[in-house]
Structure formats: structure tokens, C-alpha cells
XYZ file of C-alpha atoms in Angstrom:
385
model
C 0.067 -64.163 74.018
C -1.377 -63.357 76.849
C -4.501 -66.030 76.601
C -1.086 -68.555 76.352
C 0.259 -67.059 79.297
C -3.489 -67.367 80.629
C -3.268 -70.945 79.647
C 0.126 -71.777 81.424
C -1.067 -70.372 84.732
C -3.877 -72.201 85.046
C -2.050 -75.218 83.832
C -0.120 -74.888 86.594
C -2.365 -74.072 89.362
C -4.186 -77.267 88.465
C -1.085 -79.428 88.891
C -0.351 -77.605 91.965
C -3.687 -78.881 93.546
C -3.836 -82.342 91.933
C 0.136 -82.735 94.018
C -0.992 -81.333 96.681
C -4.476 -83.632 96.934
C -2.053 -86.655 95.835
C -0.005 -86.222 98.596
C -2.903 -85.499 101.290
C -4.367 -88.503 100.163
C -2.038 -90.765 99.841
C 0.886 -89.886 102.265
C -1.085 -88.079 105.038
C -1.795 -90.542 107.193
C 2.098 -91.764 107.579
C 3.030 -87.837 108.041
C 0.320 -87.390 111.204
C 2.516 -85.696 113.391
C 2.064 -86.283 116.787
C 0.453 -82.835 118.845
C 1.067 -81.753 122.483
C -2.151 -80.155 122.231
C -4.861 -81.315 119.686
C -7.042 -78.729 117.803
C -9.603 -78.641 121.252
C -7.197 -77.501 123.420
C -6.607 -80.768 124.697
C -2.962 -81.606 126.415
C -1.461 -84.900 124.944
C 1.116 -85.859 127.626
C 1.472 -88.446 130.118
C 3.229 -88.908 133.460
C 5.226 -92.027 133.858
C 7.292 -93.580 136.807
C 5.326 -90.993 139.569
C 6.394 -92.445 142.924
C 3.109 -93.664 145.171
C 4.297 -90.617 147.718
C 3.584 -88.100 145.032
C 0.507 -89.619 144.115
C -0.607 -89.164 147.562
C -0.383 -84.954 146.679
C -3.671 -85.445 144.851
C -5.520 -86.397 147.938
C -4.130 -83.669 150.191
C -5.915 -81.175 147.436
C -8.934 -82.630 146.985
C -10.886 -80.504 145.779
C -9.174 -79.718 142.659
C -9.043 -83.850 142.232
C -12.678 -83.933 142.509
C -13.164 -81.043 140.130
C -10.773 -82.632 137.298
C -12.788 -85.546 137.756
C -14.816 -87.064 134.995
C -18.378 -87.220 134.947
C -18.781 -90.783 135.249
C -16.368 -91.085 138.261
C -17.728 -88.002 140.260
C -21.442 -88.939 139.937
C -20.616 -92.522 141.309
C -18.499 -90.830 144.204
C -21.758 -88.812 144.663
C -24.149 -91.196 144.728
C -21.404 -93.499 146.944
C -21.180 -90.785 149.529
C -24.629 -90.729 150.249
C -25.622 -94.087 149.848
C -22.474 -94.965 152.178
C -23.612 -92.373 154.686
C -27.322 -93.552 155.048
C -25.985 -96.878 155.255
C -23.346 -96.280 158.089
C -25.233 -94.676 160.327
C -28.198 -97.221 159.988
C -25.706 -99.771 161.263
C -25.064 -97.246 164.018
C -28.824 -96.854 164.952
C -29.642 -100.198 164.571
C -26.166 -101.023 167.296
C -27.623 -98.355 169.605
C -31.057 -100.416 169.177
C -29.582 -104.204 169.552
C -27.296 -102.698 172.544
C -30.419 -101.035 174.549
C -32.889 -104.330 173.745
C -35.128 -101.949 172.218
C -35.252 -105.002 169.326
C -38.597 -106.825 169.314
C -36.634 -110.230 169.401
C -35.807 -108.762 172.866
C -39.155 -108.982 173.790
C -39.188 -105.792 175.845
C -41.777 -104.951 178.504
C -45.055 -102.576 177.835
C -43.430 -99.774 179.933
C -39.884 -99.996 177.694
C -39.037 -96.515 176.432
C -36.932 -97.305 173.740
C -33.730 -94.886 172.359
C -35.619 -94.538 169.058
C -39.088 -95.388 168.469
C -40.081 -97.636 165.806
C -36.655 -99.105 164.871
C -37.645 -103.007 164.887
C -34.853 -103.796 162.290
C -31.905 -103.012 159.738
C -34.365 -101.739 157.486
C -36.273 -99.104 159.980
C -32.877 -98.112 161.142
C -31.614 -97.518 157.431
C -34.859 -95.610 157.143
C -34.793 -93.496 160.111
C -30.797 -93.039 159.493
C -31.782 -91.542 155.966
C -34.413 -89.170 157.328
C -32.504 -87.913 159.942
C -29.567 -87.018 157.091
C -31.810 -85.524 154.960
C -34.136 -84.156 157.427
C -37.161 -85.384 156.387
C -38.819 -86.207 159.460
C -41.998 -88.568 158.808
C -42.568 -88.319 162.570
C -43.356 -91.702 163.002
C -39.529 -92.436 163.672
C -37.942 -90.177 166.449
C -35.316 -90.269 169.558
C -36.896 -90.311 172.588
C -34.375 -88.604 175.864
C -33.537 -91.883 177.243
C -29.976 -92.647 176.622
C -27.526 -90.143 175.584
C -25.766 -92.001 172.904
C -28.624 -91.460 170.335
C -28.588 -87.906 171.244
C -25.010 -87.715 170.317
C -25.519 -89.772 167.363
C -28.161 -87.532 166.144
C -26.011 -84.449 166.197
C -23.477 -86.043 164.600
C -25.056 -87.350 161.659
C -26.546 -83.886 161.149
C -23.312 -82.100 161.442
C -21.790 -84.530 158.838
C -24.735 -84.580 156.537
C -24.423 -80.819 156.164
C -20.805 -80.841 155.087
C -21.090 -83.865 152.786
C -24.409 -81.915 151.311
C -22.095 -78.708 151.122
C -18.976 -80.638 149.624
C -20.935 -82.585 146.863
C -23.365 -80.215 145.533
C -20.601 -77.179 145.923
C -18.749 -79.947 143.707
C -21.481 -79.759 141.106
C -21.747 -77.012 140.579
C -18.722 -75.872 140.353
C -18.172 -78.722 137.682
C -20.951 -77.399 136.028
C -20.063 -73.586 136.241
C -16.272 -74.311 134.754
C -15.033 -71.678 132.813
C -13.500 -74.480 130.602
C -17.009 -75.140 129.145
C -17.145 -70.883 128.212
C -14.157 -71.565 126.176
C -15.609 -74.205 124.142
C -17.990 -71.561 122.654
C -14.558 -69.577 121.268
C -13.542 -71.543 117.887
C -10.313 -71.526 115.821
C -9.701 -71.121 111.845
C -9.142 -75.124 110.840
C -5.711 -73.733 108.609
C -3.124 -70.662 109.727
C -2.288 -68.554 106.160
C 0.287 -66.861 105.565
C 0.133 -63.635 103.167
C 1.000 -60.114 102.947
C -0.632 -57.628 105.173
C -0.143 -53.666 105.092
C 3.275 -54.560 102.597
C 4.910 -56.839 105.625
C 4.879 -61.038 105.526
C 1.774 -62.037 108.285
C 1.023 -65.358 109.675
C -2.905 -65.029 110.049
C -4.737 -66.849 112.149
C -8.952 -66.304 112.148
C -10.717 -66.850 116.045
C -14.518 -65.696 116.601
C -16.719 -65.914 120.019
C -19.771 -67.869 118.901
C -21.725 -66.321 122.060
C -22.990 -62.541 122.243
C -21.495 -61.811 125.839
C -17.583 -60.683 125.730
C -14.699 -62.029 127.235
C -12.872 -59.292 129.316
C -9.868 -58.009 129.061
C -8.949 -60.655 126.265
C -5.100 -61.511 125.912
C -3.844 -63.764 122.835
C -0.368 -64.439 122.546
C 1.127 -68.002 120.824
C 4.452 -70.526 121.188
C 6.352 -72.353 118.887
C 7.287 -76.062 120.145
C 10.415 -77.684 118.262
C 13.165 -79.659 118.816
C 16.672 -77.888 119.150
C 19.967 -78.523 119.696
C 22.474 -76.401 121.794
C 25.831 -75.172 121.195
C 26.904 -77.696 123.996
C 24.987 -80.865 122.081
C 21.822 -80.167 124.425
C 18.844 -81.948 122.603
C 15.934 -79.855 123.903
C 12.284 -81.772 122.894
C 9.386 -79.102 123.386
C 11.304 -75.866 123.006
C 9.421 -73.024 123.498
C 9.727 -69.755 121.264
C 7.717 -67.033 122.335
C 5.044 -65.798 119.352
C 3.789 -62.315 119.362
C 0.006 -62.037 117.449
C -1.664 -58.678 117.620
C -4.672 -57.299 115.705
C -4.525 -53.677 114.139
C -5.562 -52.717 117.818
C -2.751 -54.456 120.021
C -2.690 -57.600 121.340
C -4.395 -57.029 124.621
C -8.193 -55.976 125.944
C -9.690 -57.253 122.270
C -12.967 -56.551 121.369
C -14.336 -59.614 120.698
C -17.609 -59.033 119.553
C -16.886 -60.452 115.527
C -14.429 -62.806 114.515
C -11.015 -61.302 114.682
C -7.863 -61.791 112.579
C -5.029 -61.985 114.404
C -1.387 -61.655 112.612
C 2.256 -62.412 113.548
C 4.718 -60.631 111.639
C 7.721 -62.442 109.725
C 10.531 -59.907 110.143
C 13.948 -60.356 111.214
C 13.194 -61.647 114.418
C 10.759 -64.567 113.661
C 11.157 -68.316 113.799
C 9.379 -68.467 110.524
C 11.843 -65.277 108.712
C 14.324 -68.435 107.194
C 11.463 -71.188 106.250
C 10.310 -70.726 102.422
C 6.985 -72.405 100.836
C 8.658 -75.021 99.318
C 10.115 -75.818 102.868
C 7.585 -75.150 105.305
C 6.028 -78.646 104.960
C 9.439 -80.022 105.731
C 9.694 -78.242 108.866
C 9.165 -79.994 112.410
C 7.166 -77.608 114.714
C 3.860 -76.901 116.461
C 2.450 -73.854 116.597
C 0.327 -73.371 120.095
C -2.516 -70.577 120.181
C -3.634 -69.352 123.865
C -6.655 -66.747 123.788
C -6.896 -65.844 127.860
C -10.203 -63.861 128.960
C -12.493 -63.361 132.084
C -16.069 -64.489 131.387
C -18.317 -61.653 131.413
C -21.334 -63.478 133.163
C -19.229 -65.256 136.059
C -15.936 -62.869 136.192
C -13.747 -66.504 136.205
C -10.340 -66.270 134.250
C -10.528 -68.923 131.213
C -8.182 -70.171 128.414
C -8.674 -71.321 124.528
C -5.896 -73.473 123.110
C -5.420 -74.699 119.855
C -2.391 -75.712 117.696
C -1.197 -75.701 113.947
C 1.493 -78.192 112.529
C 2.812 -76.981 108.935
C 0.757 -79.309 107.199
C -2.042 -76.774 108.204
C -0.242 -73.829 107.249
C -0.907 -72.793 104.327
C 2.019 -70.552 102.750
C 0.140 -67.856 99.654
C -3.195 -67.757 101.211
C -5.519 -65.472 103.102
C -8.930 -65.966 104.697
C -12.413 -65.130 103.224
C -14.282 -62.199 104.044
C -17.278 -63.096 106.496
C -18.481 -59.899 107.784
C -21.016 -57.733 105.878
C -23.801 -55.161 106.438
C -27.557 -55.737 105.889
C -30.294 -53.585 104.114
C -31.356 -53.168 107.781
C -28.089 -51.850 109.005
C -27.087 -54.732 110.820
C -23.678 -56.678 110.785
C -23.670 -60.051 109.927
C -21.299 -62.939 110.429
C -21.291 -65.726 107.680
C -19.467 -69.132 109.470
C -19.518 -70.834 106.234
C -16.428 -68.623 105.366
C -14.839 -69.115 108.517
C -12.283 -70.858 108.034
C -12.126 -70.785 104.116
C -9.405 -69.479 102.457
C -8.611 -67.811 98.791
C -5.134 -68.406 97.310
C -3.290 -64.540 96.442
C 0.110 -63.698 95.488
C 2.324 -64.042 98.039
C 6.289 -63.908 97.944
C 7.820 -67.866 98.658
C 10.212 -66.154 101.964
C 10.600 -63.207 104.093
C 13.445 -62.465 103.135
C 12.975 -62.168 99.484
C 10.674 -59.469 100.439
C 13.072 -57.683 102.074
C 15.835 -57.981 99.803
C 12.780 -56.757 97.238
C 11.995 -53.919 99.955
C 15.954 -53.245 100.433
C 16.363 -53.046 96.110
C 14.299 -50.497 96.202
C 15.059 -48.130 98.576
C 18.620 -48.344 97.227
C 17.264 -47.272 93.692
C 15.866 -44.539 95.607
C 19.286 -43.351 97.182
C 22.537 -42.615 95.332
C 25.907 -43.969 96.414
C 29.507 -42.617 96.552
C 32.234 -44.520 94.511
C 35.041 -43.889 96.095
C 37.109 -45.427 93.310
C 36.310 -42.480 91.007
C 38.792 -39.753 90.236
C 38.222 -36.826 88.584
C 40.886 -35.927 86.365
C 41.614 -32.325 85.253
C 42.161 -32.185 81.206
C 43.481 -28.994 79.985
C 42.150 -28.632 76.519
C 44.370 -26.974 73.279
C 43.052 -24.171 71.170
C 43.649 -25.767 68.066
C 42.110 -21.962 66.308
C 45.426 -20.679 67.669
C 48.070 -20.358 64.630
């Protein structure tokens, strides 16, 4: 009988995996859901019918606009700003030489003192503009005290050149050192799992820090996005519900030296309480998980995001262990098992688990029956004659 039971269990598991593979293989693409947040944290949203006046606000906050630009556009602005300023001031230097009749076509006399020495045309004016703004100073072309216009133009170009250098170099440095790049070394598990933990049904997610440097003051939380209809009949798309994630030590100031398994307890207040293993794939929601922290090296605040749709939440699984201790006494993290899951025995719904607990608790307690009435019976003495 035991062998027959084991064979039936293995057969049931085999058909279960086969059915899951068949649905994923042939119907996975058609059932693919739209995400608000991609797996790598990018937001899938666009703004339409924005007024032209509102678009000007981006130019008012020019610093943030430049930082948010992609690298190809940023480098285009970088090169254009320098080449444009050099050529613009080269034209001005050419105009100064033209007005003062310093150019060779005017045939200046031998005792003529030009505003700028050795400017013979537009090319030499451009070279002098370049030497002035980047302070090369070859010593061949120089400004004389002959005209105040050239002296004023020299001062103006020097000040403007410093401003351009400061802004563009600062934008490049800020782009490189943005904490968003630090967030690339924080990774989440591919799937979320639902299983029992500490006697409670929990939704578990694994997160790891790929660097040895810590995130200070880390805080993790989640948002459940779904479409809801209010009692007034209003349809709210992307309605947000708070999801509390914790580890055994809490959800703030995480000691993020090794991969952590964070979990959300599915209790009566959880939006997952009324879901079951059979109805989970038919649900329409997106679970967005956030991790906020301060980079230890730069003291900059960063945020890491990822999301899970119902197809990525595995009911009845837990994560495989990944931390071990070597013979040398070091702790080793095997990232090969980072997203690997193991099937475990799990109640098919949270309500069943709590009903089972209530039933066990009631068995340990006694209850009075209000309909029970004790009636006294007078015993007769049959031996009396």
C-alpha cells in the first residue's frame, strides 16, 4: 500500500509539472501582463497631452534635465557646448580684428599695433579663441593694450569658459556617481514564493547585495498595484496597497552583508489572505518591492525596485539555502541557488491554515452546552420489602 501511495504522489507531481510547462509554453505569451515596473526597476509609463507651457518647466530645472539625459545626448551637448563657444568667440575675435583693420587684406602700416597679435583670418581667430578659453597660452597670439574692446572680450570669454567647464564637468561627474548605478549591484530573486515560515503562511522574496560595502539604514517595503472599484462605482487603476515586508530582525536598518530572505505574513489584514493556490494565477495584480538605503562610500541615498506578477509568485515553494561555512571558517554564498526554489508542503490557502489552527485550539478548550439540563432521579430501594 505504501508503494502504491508513493507512485500516485510521484505521478501527480509529474502531471502537475507537465501541465505547468504546457501552460507556460503555449499560453505564456498571450497571458503576459503589462508591468508598471520592470524587473530591473524601470517604470513603464508615458505622459500624453502635456501642455507646451508645462514642458518649459524642464528647462527651468536644467540641472536635473541634463542629469536625466542618456549618455549619447549628454555627450552631444558636451561637445556642442565647447565647440559652439569656441567658434562663437572666434567670430567675435575676427570681428574685432576686422573693425580695427588688423587683417592682412587692409595692408596695415609697419607701425600699426593690432588688438590681437597674429590674427590673419577666421582660422587664426578660432585658434586664439580656443587658446583663451582653455588657457593653453602658446605665447604666439596675445591681446595688446591697443583697444579696450579686446580686453573686455578676453575677460568675458574667460569667465564664461569657467562657467561652461564647471557645469559640463560637474554634470559628467554627477552622472557617473549617481547612486542609481549602485542599485545595479542589488539583485532580487526571479520569483516570489509562498510557504509556511514560523507556523505562519508567508510570501517570501530573496534580495542580495553583490558588493562587500554595505547599504546604511536600509528599509524595505512593498506596494500591491491592482484595479479596484469603489462603492461609488469609480474604477481606480493602479490602486496602491501597502505591503509590509520584514526579516527576523525587523524591516529597518538591515544588516545587509549577506543575502536576506524577506517575508510578508499573510494574515487577516493581508490582501493575499483570500487568495488560494488555484486562484492565484487568475489574479490581476503587480507586487512592487522597494529597497531604500544610503551608499556607504558616497553617503548618497539610492532606491532599488523590482516587481512580481501572479505568474512569478510560486505557491508551495521555498528558497534553497545558499549560505554555508567552509573548513577555513569563512561563510560562503552560492549564488547558483539564489533564485532556486524547492517544493514544500503548504496549505492551499491562508484561510485554511487559520481555520485549522482555530479547530486545534477549540479541541484543547471545553465548552458549556447551554441546552444541557441535569435532572435528578430518585432511586428506589428494590431490596425493601
